[in-house]
Each structure stands twice: as structure tokens, then as C-alpha cells.
XYZ file of N, CA and C in Angstrom:
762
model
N -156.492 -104.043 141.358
C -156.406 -105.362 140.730
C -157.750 -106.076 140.801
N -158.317 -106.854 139.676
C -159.080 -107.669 139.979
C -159.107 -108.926 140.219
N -160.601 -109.592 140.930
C -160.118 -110.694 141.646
C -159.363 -110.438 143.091
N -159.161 -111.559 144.031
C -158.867 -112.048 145.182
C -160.209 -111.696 146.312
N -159.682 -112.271 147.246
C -160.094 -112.381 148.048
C -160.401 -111.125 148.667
N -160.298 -109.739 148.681
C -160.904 -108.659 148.899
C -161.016 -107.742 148.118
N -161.713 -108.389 146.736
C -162.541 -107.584 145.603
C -163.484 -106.987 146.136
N -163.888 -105.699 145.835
C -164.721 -105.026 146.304
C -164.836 -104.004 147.168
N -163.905 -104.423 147.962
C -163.306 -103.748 149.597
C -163.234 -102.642 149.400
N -163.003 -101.650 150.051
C -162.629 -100.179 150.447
C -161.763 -100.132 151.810
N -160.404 -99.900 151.661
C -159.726 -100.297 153.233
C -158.872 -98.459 153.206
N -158.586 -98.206 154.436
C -157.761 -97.704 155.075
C -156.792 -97.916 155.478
N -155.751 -97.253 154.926
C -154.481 -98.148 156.082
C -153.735 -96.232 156.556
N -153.747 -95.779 157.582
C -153.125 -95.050 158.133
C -151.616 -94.992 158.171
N -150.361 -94.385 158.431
C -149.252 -93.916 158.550
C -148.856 -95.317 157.266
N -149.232 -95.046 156.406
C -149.102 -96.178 154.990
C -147.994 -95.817 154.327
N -147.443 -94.745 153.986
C -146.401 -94.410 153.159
C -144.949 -95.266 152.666
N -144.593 -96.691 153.809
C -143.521 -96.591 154.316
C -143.408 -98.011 154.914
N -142.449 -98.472 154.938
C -142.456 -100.000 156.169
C -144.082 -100.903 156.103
N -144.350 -100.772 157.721
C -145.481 -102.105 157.783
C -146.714 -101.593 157.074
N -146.920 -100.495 156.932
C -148.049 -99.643 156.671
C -148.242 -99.886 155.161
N -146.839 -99.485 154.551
C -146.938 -99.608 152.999
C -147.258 -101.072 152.338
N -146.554 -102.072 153.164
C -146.355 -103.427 152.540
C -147.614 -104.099 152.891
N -148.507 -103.616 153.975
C -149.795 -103.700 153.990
C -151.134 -103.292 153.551
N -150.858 -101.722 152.787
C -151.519 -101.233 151.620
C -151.259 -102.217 150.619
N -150.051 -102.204 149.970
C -149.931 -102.603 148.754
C -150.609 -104.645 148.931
N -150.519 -105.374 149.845
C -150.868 -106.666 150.145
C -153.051 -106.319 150.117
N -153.293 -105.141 150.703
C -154.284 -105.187 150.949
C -154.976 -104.970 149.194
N -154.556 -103.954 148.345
C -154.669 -103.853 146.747
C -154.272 -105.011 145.980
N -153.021 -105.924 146.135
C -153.006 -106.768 145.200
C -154.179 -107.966 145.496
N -154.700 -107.946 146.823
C -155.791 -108.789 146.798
C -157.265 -108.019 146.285
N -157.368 -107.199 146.107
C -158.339 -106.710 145.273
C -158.932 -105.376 145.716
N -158.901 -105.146 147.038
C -159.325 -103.939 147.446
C -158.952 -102.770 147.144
N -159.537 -101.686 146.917
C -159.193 -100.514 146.751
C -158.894 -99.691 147.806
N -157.514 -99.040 147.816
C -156.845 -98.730 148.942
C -156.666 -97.391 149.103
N -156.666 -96.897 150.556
C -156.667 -95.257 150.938
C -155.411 -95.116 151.469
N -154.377 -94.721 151.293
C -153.271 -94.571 151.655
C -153.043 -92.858 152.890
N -152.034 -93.248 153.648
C -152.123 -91.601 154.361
C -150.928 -91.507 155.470
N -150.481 -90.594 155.494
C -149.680 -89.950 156.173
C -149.069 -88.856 156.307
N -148.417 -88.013 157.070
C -148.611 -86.486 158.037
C -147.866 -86.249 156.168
N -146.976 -86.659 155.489
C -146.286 -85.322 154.223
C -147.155 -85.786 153.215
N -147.481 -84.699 152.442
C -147.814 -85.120 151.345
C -147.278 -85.663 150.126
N -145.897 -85.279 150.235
C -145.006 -85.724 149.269
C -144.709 -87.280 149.542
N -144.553 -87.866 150.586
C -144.676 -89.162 150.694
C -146.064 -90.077 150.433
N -147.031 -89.431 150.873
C -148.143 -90.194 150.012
C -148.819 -90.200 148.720
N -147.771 -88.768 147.842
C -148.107 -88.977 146.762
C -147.047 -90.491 146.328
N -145.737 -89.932 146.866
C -144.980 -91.192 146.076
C -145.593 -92.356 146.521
N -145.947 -92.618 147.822
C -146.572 -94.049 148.048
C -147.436 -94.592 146.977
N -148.465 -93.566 146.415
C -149.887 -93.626 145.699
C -149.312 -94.526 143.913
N -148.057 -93.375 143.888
C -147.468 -93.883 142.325
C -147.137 -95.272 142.560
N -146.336 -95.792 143.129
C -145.497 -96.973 143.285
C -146.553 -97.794 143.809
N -147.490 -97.600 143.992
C -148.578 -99.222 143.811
C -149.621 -99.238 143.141
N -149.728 -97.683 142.382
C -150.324 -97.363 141.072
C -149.556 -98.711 140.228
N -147.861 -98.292 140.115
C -147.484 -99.012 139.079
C -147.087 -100.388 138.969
N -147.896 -100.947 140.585
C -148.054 -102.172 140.746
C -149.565 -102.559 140.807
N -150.432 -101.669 139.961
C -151.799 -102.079 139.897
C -152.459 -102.204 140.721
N -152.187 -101.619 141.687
C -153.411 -101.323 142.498
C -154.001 -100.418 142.363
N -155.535 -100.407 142.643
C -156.190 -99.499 142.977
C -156.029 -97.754 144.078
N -155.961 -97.275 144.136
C -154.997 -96.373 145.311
C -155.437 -95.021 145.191
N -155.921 -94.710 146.660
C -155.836 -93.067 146.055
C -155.144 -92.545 147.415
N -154.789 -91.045 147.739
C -153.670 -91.105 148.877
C -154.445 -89.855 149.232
N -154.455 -89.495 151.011
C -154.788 -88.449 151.619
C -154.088 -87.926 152.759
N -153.180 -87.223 152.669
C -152.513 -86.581 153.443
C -153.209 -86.907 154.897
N -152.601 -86.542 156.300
C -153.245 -87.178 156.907
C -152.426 -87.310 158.429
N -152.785 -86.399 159.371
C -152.093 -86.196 160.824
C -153.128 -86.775 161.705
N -152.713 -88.260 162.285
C -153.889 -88.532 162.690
C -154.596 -87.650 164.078
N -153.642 -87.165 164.847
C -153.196 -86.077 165.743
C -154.500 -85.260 165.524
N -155.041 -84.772 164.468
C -155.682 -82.935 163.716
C -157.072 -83.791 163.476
N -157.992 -83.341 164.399
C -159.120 -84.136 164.023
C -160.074 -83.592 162.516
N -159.528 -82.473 162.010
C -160.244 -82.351 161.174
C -159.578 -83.285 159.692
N -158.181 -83.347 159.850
C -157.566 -84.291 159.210
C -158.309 -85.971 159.174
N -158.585 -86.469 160.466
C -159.254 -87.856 160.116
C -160.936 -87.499 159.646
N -161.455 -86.188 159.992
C -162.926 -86.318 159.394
C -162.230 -86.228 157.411
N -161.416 -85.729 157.036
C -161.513 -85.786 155.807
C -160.941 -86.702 154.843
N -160.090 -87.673 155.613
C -159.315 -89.381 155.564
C -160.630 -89.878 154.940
N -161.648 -89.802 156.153
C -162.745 -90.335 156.067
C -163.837 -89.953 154.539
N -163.788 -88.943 154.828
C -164.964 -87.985 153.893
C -164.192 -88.560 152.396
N -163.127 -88.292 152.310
C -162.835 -88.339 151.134
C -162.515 -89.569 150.134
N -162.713 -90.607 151.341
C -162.566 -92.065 151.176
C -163.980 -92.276 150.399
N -165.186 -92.212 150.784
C -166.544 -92.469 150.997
C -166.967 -91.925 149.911
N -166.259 -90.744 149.801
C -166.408 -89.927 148.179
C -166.161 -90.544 146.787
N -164.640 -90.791 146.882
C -164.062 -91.726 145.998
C -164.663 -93.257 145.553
N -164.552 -93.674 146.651
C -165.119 -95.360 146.597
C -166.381 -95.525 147.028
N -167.383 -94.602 147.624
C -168.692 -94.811 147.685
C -168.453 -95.918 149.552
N -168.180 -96.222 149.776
C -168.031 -96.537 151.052
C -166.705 -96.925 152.190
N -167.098 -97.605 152.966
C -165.671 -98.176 154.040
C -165.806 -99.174 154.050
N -164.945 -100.532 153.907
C -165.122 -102.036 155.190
C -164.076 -102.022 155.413
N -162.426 -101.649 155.617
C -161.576 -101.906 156.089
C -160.974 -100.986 156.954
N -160.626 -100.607 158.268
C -159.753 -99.644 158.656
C -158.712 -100.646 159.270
N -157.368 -99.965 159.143
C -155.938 -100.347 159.404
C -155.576 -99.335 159.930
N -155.331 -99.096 161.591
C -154.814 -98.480 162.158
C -153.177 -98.570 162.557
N -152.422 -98.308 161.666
C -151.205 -98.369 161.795
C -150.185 -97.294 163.100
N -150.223 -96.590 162.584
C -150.141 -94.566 162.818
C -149.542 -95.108 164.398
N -148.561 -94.363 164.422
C -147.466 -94.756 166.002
C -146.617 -94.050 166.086
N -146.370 -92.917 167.727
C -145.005 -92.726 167.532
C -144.472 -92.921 168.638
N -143.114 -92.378 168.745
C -142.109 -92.828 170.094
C -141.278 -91.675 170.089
N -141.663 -90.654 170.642
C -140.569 -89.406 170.697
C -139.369 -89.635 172.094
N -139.558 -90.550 172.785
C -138.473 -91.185 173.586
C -138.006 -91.974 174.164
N -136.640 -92.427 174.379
C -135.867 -94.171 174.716
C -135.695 -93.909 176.085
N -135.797 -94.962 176.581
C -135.919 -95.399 178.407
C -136.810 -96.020 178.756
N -136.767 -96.324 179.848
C -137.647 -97.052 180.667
C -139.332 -95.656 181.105
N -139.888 -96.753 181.905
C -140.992 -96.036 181.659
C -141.272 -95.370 182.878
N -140.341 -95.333 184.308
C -140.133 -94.766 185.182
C -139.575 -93.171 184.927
N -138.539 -93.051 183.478
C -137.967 -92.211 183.280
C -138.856 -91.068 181.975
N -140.387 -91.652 182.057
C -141.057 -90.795 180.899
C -141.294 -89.333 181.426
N -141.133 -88.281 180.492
C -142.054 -87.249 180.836
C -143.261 -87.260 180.689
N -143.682 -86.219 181.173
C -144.990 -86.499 181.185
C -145.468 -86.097 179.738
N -144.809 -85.085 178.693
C -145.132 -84.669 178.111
C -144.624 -85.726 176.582
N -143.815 -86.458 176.969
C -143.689 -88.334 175.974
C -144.938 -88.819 176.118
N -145.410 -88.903 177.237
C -146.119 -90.021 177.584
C -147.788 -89.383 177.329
N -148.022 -88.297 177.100
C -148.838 -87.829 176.624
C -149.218 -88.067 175.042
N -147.944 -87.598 174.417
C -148.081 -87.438 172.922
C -147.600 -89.030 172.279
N -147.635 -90.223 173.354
C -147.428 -91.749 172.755
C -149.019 -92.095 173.301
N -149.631 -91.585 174.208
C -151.241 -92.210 174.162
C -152.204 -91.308 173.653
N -151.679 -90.386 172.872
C -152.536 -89.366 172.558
C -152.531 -90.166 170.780
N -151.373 -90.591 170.177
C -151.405 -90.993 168.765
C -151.448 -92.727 168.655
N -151.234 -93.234 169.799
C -150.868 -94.687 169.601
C -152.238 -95.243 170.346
N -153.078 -94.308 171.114
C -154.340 -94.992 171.551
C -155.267 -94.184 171.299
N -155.679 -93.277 171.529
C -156.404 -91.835 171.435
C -156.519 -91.889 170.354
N -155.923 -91.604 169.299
C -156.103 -91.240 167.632
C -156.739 -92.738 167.025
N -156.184 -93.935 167.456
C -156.764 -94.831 166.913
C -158.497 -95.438 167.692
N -158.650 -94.604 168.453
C -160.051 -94.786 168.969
C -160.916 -93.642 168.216
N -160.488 -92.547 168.097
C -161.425 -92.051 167.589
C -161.198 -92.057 166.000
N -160.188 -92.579 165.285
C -160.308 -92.559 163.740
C -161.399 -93.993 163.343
N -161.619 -94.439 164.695
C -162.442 -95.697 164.427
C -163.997 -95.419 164.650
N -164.087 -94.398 166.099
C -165.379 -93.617 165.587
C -165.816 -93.243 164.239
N -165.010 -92.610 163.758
C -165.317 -92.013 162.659
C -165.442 -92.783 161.135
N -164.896 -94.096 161.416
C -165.342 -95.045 160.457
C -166.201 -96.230 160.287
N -166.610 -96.378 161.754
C -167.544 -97.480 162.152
C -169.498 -97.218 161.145
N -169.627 -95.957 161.554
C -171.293 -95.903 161.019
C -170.765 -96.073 159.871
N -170.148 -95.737 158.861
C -169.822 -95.905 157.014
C -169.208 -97.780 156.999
N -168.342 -97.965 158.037
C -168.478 -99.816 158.128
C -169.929 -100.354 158.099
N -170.611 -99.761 158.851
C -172.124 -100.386 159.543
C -173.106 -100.562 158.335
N -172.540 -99.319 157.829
C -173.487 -99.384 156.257
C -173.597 -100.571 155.324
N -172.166 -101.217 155.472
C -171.725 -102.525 154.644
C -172.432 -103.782 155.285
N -172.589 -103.755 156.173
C -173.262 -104.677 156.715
C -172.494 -105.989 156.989
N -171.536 -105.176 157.485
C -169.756 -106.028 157.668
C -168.845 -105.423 157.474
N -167.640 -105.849 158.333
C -166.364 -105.001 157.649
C -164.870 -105.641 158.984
N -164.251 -105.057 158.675
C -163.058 -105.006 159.469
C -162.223 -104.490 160.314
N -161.549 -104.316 161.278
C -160.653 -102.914 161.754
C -159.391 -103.839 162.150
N -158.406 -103.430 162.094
C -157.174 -104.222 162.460
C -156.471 -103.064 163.123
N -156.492 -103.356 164.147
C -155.231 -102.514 164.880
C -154.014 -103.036 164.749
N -152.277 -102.206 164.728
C -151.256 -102.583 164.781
C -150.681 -102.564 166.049
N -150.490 -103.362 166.967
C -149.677 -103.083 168.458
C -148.103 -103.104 168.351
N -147.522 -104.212 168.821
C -146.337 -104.679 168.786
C -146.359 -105.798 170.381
N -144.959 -106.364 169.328
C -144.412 -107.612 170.288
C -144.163 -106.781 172.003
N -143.693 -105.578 171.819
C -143.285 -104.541 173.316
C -145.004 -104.777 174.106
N -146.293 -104.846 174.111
C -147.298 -105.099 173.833
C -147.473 -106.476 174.967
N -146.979 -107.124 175.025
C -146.783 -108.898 175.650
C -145.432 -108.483 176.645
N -144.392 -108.058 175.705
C -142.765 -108.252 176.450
C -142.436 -107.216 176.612
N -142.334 -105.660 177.353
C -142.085 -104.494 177.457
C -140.620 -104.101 177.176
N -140.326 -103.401 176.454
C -138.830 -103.368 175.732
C -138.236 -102.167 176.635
N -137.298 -102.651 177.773
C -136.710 -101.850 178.408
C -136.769 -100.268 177.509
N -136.027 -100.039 176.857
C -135.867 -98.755 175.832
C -137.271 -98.321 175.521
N -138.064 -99.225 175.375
C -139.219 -98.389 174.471
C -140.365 -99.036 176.093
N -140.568 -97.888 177.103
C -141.008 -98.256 178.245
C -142.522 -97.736 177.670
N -142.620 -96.429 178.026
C -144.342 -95.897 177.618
C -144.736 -96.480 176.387
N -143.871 -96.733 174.913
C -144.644 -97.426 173.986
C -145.092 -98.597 174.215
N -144.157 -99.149 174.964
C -144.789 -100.460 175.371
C -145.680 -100.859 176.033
N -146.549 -99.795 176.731
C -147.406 -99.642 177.422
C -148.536 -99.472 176.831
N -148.296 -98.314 175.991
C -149.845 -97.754 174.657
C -149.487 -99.255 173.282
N -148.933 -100.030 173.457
C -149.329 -101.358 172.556
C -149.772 -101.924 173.145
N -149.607 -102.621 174.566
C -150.850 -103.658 175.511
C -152.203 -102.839 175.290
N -152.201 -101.252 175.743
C -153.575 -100.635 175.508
C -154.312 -100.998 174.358
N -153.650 -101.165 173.422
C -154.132 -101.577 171.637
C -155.172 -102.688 171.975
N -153.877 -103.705 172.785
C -154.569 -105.223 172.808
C -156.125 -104.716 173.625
N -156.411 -104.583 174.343
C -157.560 -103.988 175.469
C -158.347 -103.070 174.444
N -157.818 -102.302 173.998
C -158.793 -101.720 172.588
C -159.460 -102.457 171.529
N -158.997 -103.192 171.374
C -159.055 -103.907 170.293
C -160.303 -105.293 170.642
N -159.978 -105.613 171.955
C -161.314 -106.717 172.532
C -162.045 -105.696 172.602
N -162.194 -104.596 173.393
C -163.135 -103.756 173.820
C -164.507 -103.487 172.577
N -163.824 -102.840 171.647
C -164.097 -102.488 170.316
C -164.697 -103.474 169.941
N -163.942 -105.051 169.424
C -164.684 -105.854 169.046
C -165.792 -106.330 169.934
N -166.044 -106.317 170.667
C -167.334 -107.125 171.935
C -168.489 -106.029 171.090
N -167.946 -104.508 171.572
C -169.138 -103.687 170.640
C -169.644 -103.858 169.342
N -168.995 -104.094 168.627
C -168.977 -104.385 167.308
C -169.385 -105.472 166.239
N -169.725 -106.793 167.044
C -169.922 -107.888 166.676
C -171.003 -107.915 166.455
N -172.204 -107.697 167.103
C -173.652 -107.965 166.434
C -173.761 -106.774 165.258
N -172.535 -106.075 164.543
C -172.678 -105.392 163.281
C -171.992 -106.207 162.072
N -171.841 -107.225 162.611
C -171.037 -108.338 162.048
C -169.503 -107.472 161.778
N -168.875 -106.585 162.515
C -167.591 -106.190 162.226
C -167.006 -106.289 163.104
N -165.484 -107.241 162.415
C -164.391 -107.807 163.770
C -163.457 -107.042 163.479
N -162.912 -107.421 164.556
C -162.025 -106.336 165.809
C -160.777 -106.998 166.003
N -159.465 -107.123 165.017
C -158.754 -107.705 165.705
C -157.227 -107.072 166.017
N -156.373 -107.377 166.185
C -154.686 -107.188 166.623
C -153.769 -107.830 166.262
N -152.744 -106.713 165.311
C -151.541 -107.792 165.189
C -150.223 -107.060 165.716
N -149.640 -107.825 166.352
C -148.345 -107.529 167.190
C -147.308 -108.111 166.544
N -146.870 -107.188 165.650
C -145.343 -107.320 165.184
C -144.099 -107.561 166.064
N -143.252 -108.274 165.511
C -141.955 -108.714 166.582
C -140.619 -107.348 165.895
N -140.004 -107.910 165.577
C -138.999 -106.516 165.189
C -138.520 -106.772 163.584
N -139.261 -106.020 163.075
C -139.095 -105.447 161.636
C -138.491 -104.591 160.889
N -137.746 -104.930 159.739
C -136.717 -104.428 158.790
C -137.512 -102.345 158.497
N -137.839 -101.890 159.520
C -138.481 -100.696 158.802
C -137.702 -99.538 159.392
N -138.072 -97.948 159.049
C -137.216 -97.209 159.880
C -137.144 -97.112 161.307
N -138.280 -97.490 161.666
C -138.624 -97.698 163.065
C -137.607 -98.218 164.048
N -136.982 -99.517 163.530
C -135.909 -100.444 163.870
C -134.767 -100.051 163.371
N -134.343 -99.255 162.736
C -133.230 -98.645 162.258
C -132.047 -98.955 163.026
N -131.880 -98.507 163.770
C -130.821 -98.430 165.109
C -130.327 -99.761 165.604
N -131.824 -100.472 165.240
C -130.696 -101.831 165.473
C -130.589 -102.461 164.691
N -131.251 -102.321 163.111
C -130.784 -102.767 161.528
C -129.517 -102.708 161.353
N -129.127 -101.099 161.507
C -127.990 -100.433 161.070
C -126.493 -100.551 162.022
N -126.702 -101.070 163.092
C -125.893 -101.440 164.386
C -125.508 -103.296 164.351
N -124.638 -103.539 163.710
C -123.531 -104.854 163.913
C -124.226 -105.616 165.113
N -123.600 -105.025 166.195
C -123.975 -105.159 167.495
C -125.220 -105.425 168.109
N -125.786 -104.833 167.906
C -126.983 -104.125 168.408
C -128.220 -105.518 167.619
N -127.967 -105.217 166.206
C -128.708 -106.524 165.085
C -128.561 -107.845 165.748
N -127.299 -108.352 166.123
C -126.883 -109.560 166.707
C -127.201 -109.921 167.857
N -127.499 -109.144 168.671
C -128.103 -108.825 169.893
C -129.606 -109.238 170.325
N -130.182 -108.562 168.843
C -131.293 -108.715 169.100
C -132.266 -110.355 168.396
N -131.068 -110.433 167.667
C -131.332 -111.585 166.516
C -131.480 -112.965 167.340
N -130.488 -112.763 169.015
C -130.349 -113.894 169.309
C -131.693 -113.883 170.578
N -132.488 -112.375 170.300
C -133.777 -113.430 171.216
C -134.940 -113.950 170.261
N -134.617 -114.055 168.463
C -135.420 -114.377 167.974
C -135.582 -115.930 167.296
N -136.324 -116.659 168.265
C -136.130 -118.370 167.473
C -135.946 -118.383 166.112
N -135.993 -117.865 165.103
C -136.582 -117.934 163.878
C -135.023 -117.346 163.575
N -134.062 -116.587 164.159
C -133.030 -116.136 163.978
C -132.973 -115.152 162.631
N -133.961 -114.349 162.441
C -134.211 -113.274 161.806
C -134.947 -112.288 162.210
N -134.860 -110.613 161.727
C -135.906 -110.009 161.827
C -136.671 -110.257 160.518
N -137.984 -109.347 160.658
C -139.167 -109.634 159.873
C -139.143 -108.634 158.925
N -139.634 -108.974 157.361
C -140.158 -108.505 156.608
C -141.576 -107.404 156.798
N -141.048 -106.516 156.332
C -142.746 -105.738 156.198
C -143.727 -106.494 155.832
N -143.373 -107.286 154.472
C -144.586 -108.277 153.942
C -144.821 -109.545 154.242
N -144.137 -109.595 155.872
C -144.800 -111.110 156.270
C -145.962 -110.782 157.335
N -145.744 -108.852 157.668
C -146.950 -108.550 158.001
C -147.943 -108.345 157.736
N -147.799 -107.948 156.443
C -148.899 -107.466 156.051
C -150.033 -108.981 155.571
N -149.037 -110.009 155.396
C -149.793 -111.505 155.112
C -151.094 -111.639 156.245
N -150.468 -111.356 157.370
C -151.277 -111.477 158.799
C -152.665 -110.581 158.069
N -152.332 -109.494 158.324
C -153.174 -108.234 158.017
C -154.343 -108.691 157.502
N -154.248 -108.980 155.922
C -154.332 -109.272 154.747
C -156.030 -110.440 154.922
N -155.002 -111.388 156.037
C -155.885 -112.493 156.089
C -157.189 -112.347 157.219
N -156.401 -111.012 158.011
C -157.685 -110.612 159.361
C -158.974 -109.871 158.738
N -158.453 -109.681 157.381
C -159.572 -108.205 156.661
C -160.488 -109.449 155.623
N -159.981 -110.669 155.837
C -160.804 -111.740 154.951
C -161.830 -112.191 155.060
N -162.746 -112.611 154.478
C -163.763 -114.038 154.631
C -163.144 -115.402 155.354
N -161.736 -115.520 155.011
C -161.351 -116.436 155.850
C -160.523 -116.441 157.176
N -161.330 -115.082 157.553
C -160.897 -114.807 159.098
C -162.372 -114.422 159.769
N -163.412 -115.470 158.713
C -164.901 -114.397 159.599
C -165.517 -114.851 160.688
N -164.535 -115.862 161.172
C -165.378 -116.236 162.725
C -164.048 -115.480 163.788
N -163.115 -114.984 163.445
C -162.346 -114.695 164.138
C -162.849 -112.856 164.720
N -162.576 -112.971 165.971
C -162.459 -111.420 166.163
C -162.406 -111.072 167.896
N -161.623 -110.320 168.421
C -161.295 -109.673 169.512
C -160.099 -110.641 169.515
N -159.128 -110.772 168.954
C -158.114 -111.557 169.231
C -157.077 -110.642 168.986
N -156.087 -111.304 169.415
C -154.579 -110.237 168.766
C -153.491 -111.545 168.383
N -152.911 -110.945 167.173
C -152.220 -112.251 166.421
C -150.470 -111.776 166.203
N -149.702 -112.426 167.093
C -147.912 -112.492 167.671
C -147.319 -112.757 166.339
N -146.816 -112.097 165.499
C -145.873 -112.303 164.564
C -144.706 -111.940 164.839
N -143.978 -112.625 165.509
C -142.601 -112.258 166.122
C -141.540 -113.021 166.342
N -141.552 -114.279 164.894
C -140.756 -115.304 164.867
C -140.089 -116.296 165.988
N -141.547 -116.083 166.974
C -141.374 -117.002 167.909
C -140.727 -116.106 169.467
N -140.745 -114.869 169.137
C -140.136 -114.236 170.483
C -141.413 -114.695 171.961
N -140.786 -114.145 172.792
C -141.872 -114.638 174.113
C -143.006 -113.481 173.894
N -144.092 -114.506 174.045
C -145.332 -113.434 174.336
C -146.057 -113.733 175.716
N -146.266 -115.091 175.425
C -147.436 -116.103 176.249
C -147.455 -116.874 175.916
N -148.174 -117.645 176.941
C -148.378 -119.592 176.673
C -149.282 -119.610 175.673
């Protein structure tokens, strides 16, 4: 699309296909940027690619395990190819292969949740920072979560590799600032995506959770991606090493 506020751009958004990822591609294109879409099937990032094709965006899609390092050198490569450079990375990309507390992790959970939820997003940021540097500005937005501040009994080790985000995410930015590229965090509260399924799809479970949210809803994909949207802006350019609570008021901090 042309016009908005990130005409010009070249962004990344990782595990994009789908939920927060997608509604934050497609938010990041209708404001003007040209968008790299990606995730582990290919058949899902082709369909991602069509369906904001036929909402005018700009879009091209690259398969994409953030896990396979030769997979993020070619996220990368093939981005730089296409659009001639980088200023945006969106580190979405998260998983949770198990429920419990975090006394009860294996070791081999708790490996493969800091190996993709911290590990992969440190080095897919190596790998995009010198092609940021080139711009002579740019962006990185990490995705944490509300578990991040408030540790979600059930989701114990994820909740652990999302505070790491927050600590990544200052870390990163402190380095990063005299390249004029900020560093920031957004911590989603509990969102309508598959992720949340279980307690979308659960009576019980929905009501349950609805009543620790002031706002007495869960969240839209695209009230995240608004956040997103506005961290990758000109009118977020004094902002950076921060992390920003979209969680309709759940507890984070004072």
C-alpha cells in the first residue's frame, strides 16, 4: 500500500502465518511497509502471502524454522534480495510443548522453549542488525507475553523464556542505540489465537479467565498488532528498551 506511516520500510515478522503474527504483518503492510512473512509450512505462508496480497499489501513469504540456522540466514538473504534492505524485525516465533508448573519441566521442554523463545530470537537478530545498520535506523520488536510479569501456573518454563524477552530486549536495545535502532517489547495479555484455544473453546475455562481481565474481554490479534505497528514508527522514535503490557489491564506492575 502506499502512503502511511511506514512507507518505505522493509519489516520481518516471523511465525506470521496466523493469530498475533498475521494481524501484525498485515497492520505492518497496510501502513505502508513491505512485508516478509514466515513460518515452519510452506503451505501456510503461501496462503498467508495471498490473503494480504488481496488486501494490498505488499508481501512476499519465506518458509522458515526459526530452530535451522540455515533457514534464518535465508529469511534474511532473501528479504535483502527482494526489497534491497531491512528496518523492521518482529520476532514473534514461540513455542510451548508443555502444561505445568515449572518445578515439573523436563529438561528436554525446557530446552526446546529457550532454545526457540530466546535463543532463536537472539540470533535471528544477529543476523539482521548489520542490514538494519545499513539504514541508518530501524526497529526490532520482540513479542513476550503477559506470563512475562505474572507467571501462569500452567505455562511455568514459558513464562520464564517471556521475562527473558523482557531482559533481551533492554539488553539489545542499550547496544543498539547509538545505531539509532530501538529495541522494544510487547507483552500480550490473552488473545483470541490458537495459542489460547483451550480456553477460547472451554465455557468454563473462558469465564474463568475473563474474570481476571478488567477490561472483561480477551484480546484481538489486531489490537496487537496496533501496539506493534506504532513501536516500528517515527512516532515511537524516542522510545526504546521498554516493554509495552497489552493485557486489558491484567496485573503486571505498578
Amino acid at each position: 500500500m502506499q502512503g502511511g506511516r511506514l512507507a518505505g520500510k522493509v519489516a520481518i515478522v516471523t511465525a506470521s502465518t496466523d493469530g498475533i503474527g498475521l494481524a501484525i504483518a498485515q497492520r505492518l503492510g497496510e501502513e505502508g511497509a513491505q512485508v516478509v512473512v514466515s513460518s515452519r509450512k510452506a503451505a501456510n505462508v503461501q496462503r498467508a502471502v495471498e490473503e494480504l496480497q488481496g488486501l494490498g499489501c505488499t508481501v512476499m513469504g519465506v518458509p522458515c524454522h526459526v530452530s535451522k540456522g540455515q533457514d534464518r540466514q535465508t529469511l534474511i538473504d532473501k528479504t535483502v534480495e527482494k526489497f534491497g534492505g531491512l528496518d523492521i524485525l518482529v520476532s514473534n516465533a514461540a513455542v510451548n510443548p508443555t502444561m505445568g508448573g515449572v518445578l515439573e519441566c523436563s529438561e528436554e521442554a525446557w530446552d526446546k522453549i529457550f532454545e526457540v523463545n530466546v535463543k532463536n530470537a537472539l540470533q535471528l537478530s544477529q543476523l539482521a542488525v548489520p542490514h538494519i545498520q545499513k539504514r541508518k535506523g530501524g526497529a526490532i520488536v520482540y513479542v513476550s507475553s503477559i506470563a512475562g510479569y505474572q507467571p501462569m501456573e500452567l505455562l511455568g518454563a514459558y513464562s520464564v523464556s517471556k521475562t527473558a524477552l523482557l531482559g533481551l530486549s533492554k539488553a539489545v536495545a542499550q547496544q543498539l542505540a547509538p545505531d539509532n535502532i530501538r529495541v522494544n517489547c510487547v507483552a500480550p495479555g490473552i488473545v483470541k489465537t490458537k495459542f489460547s484455544s483451550a480456553i477460547v473453546n472451554n465455557p468454563m475455562a473462558l469465564e474463568k479467565t475473563v474474570e481476571m481481565v478488567p477490561l472483561g474481554r480477551i484480546a484481538e490479534p489486531k489490537e496487537m498488532a496496533g501496539v506493534v505497528a506504532f513501536l516500528c514508527s517515527d512516532d515511537a522514535s524516542y522510545i526504546t528498551g521498554e516493554s509495552f503490557v497489552a493485557a486489558g489491564g491484567m496485573f503486571s506492575r505498578l
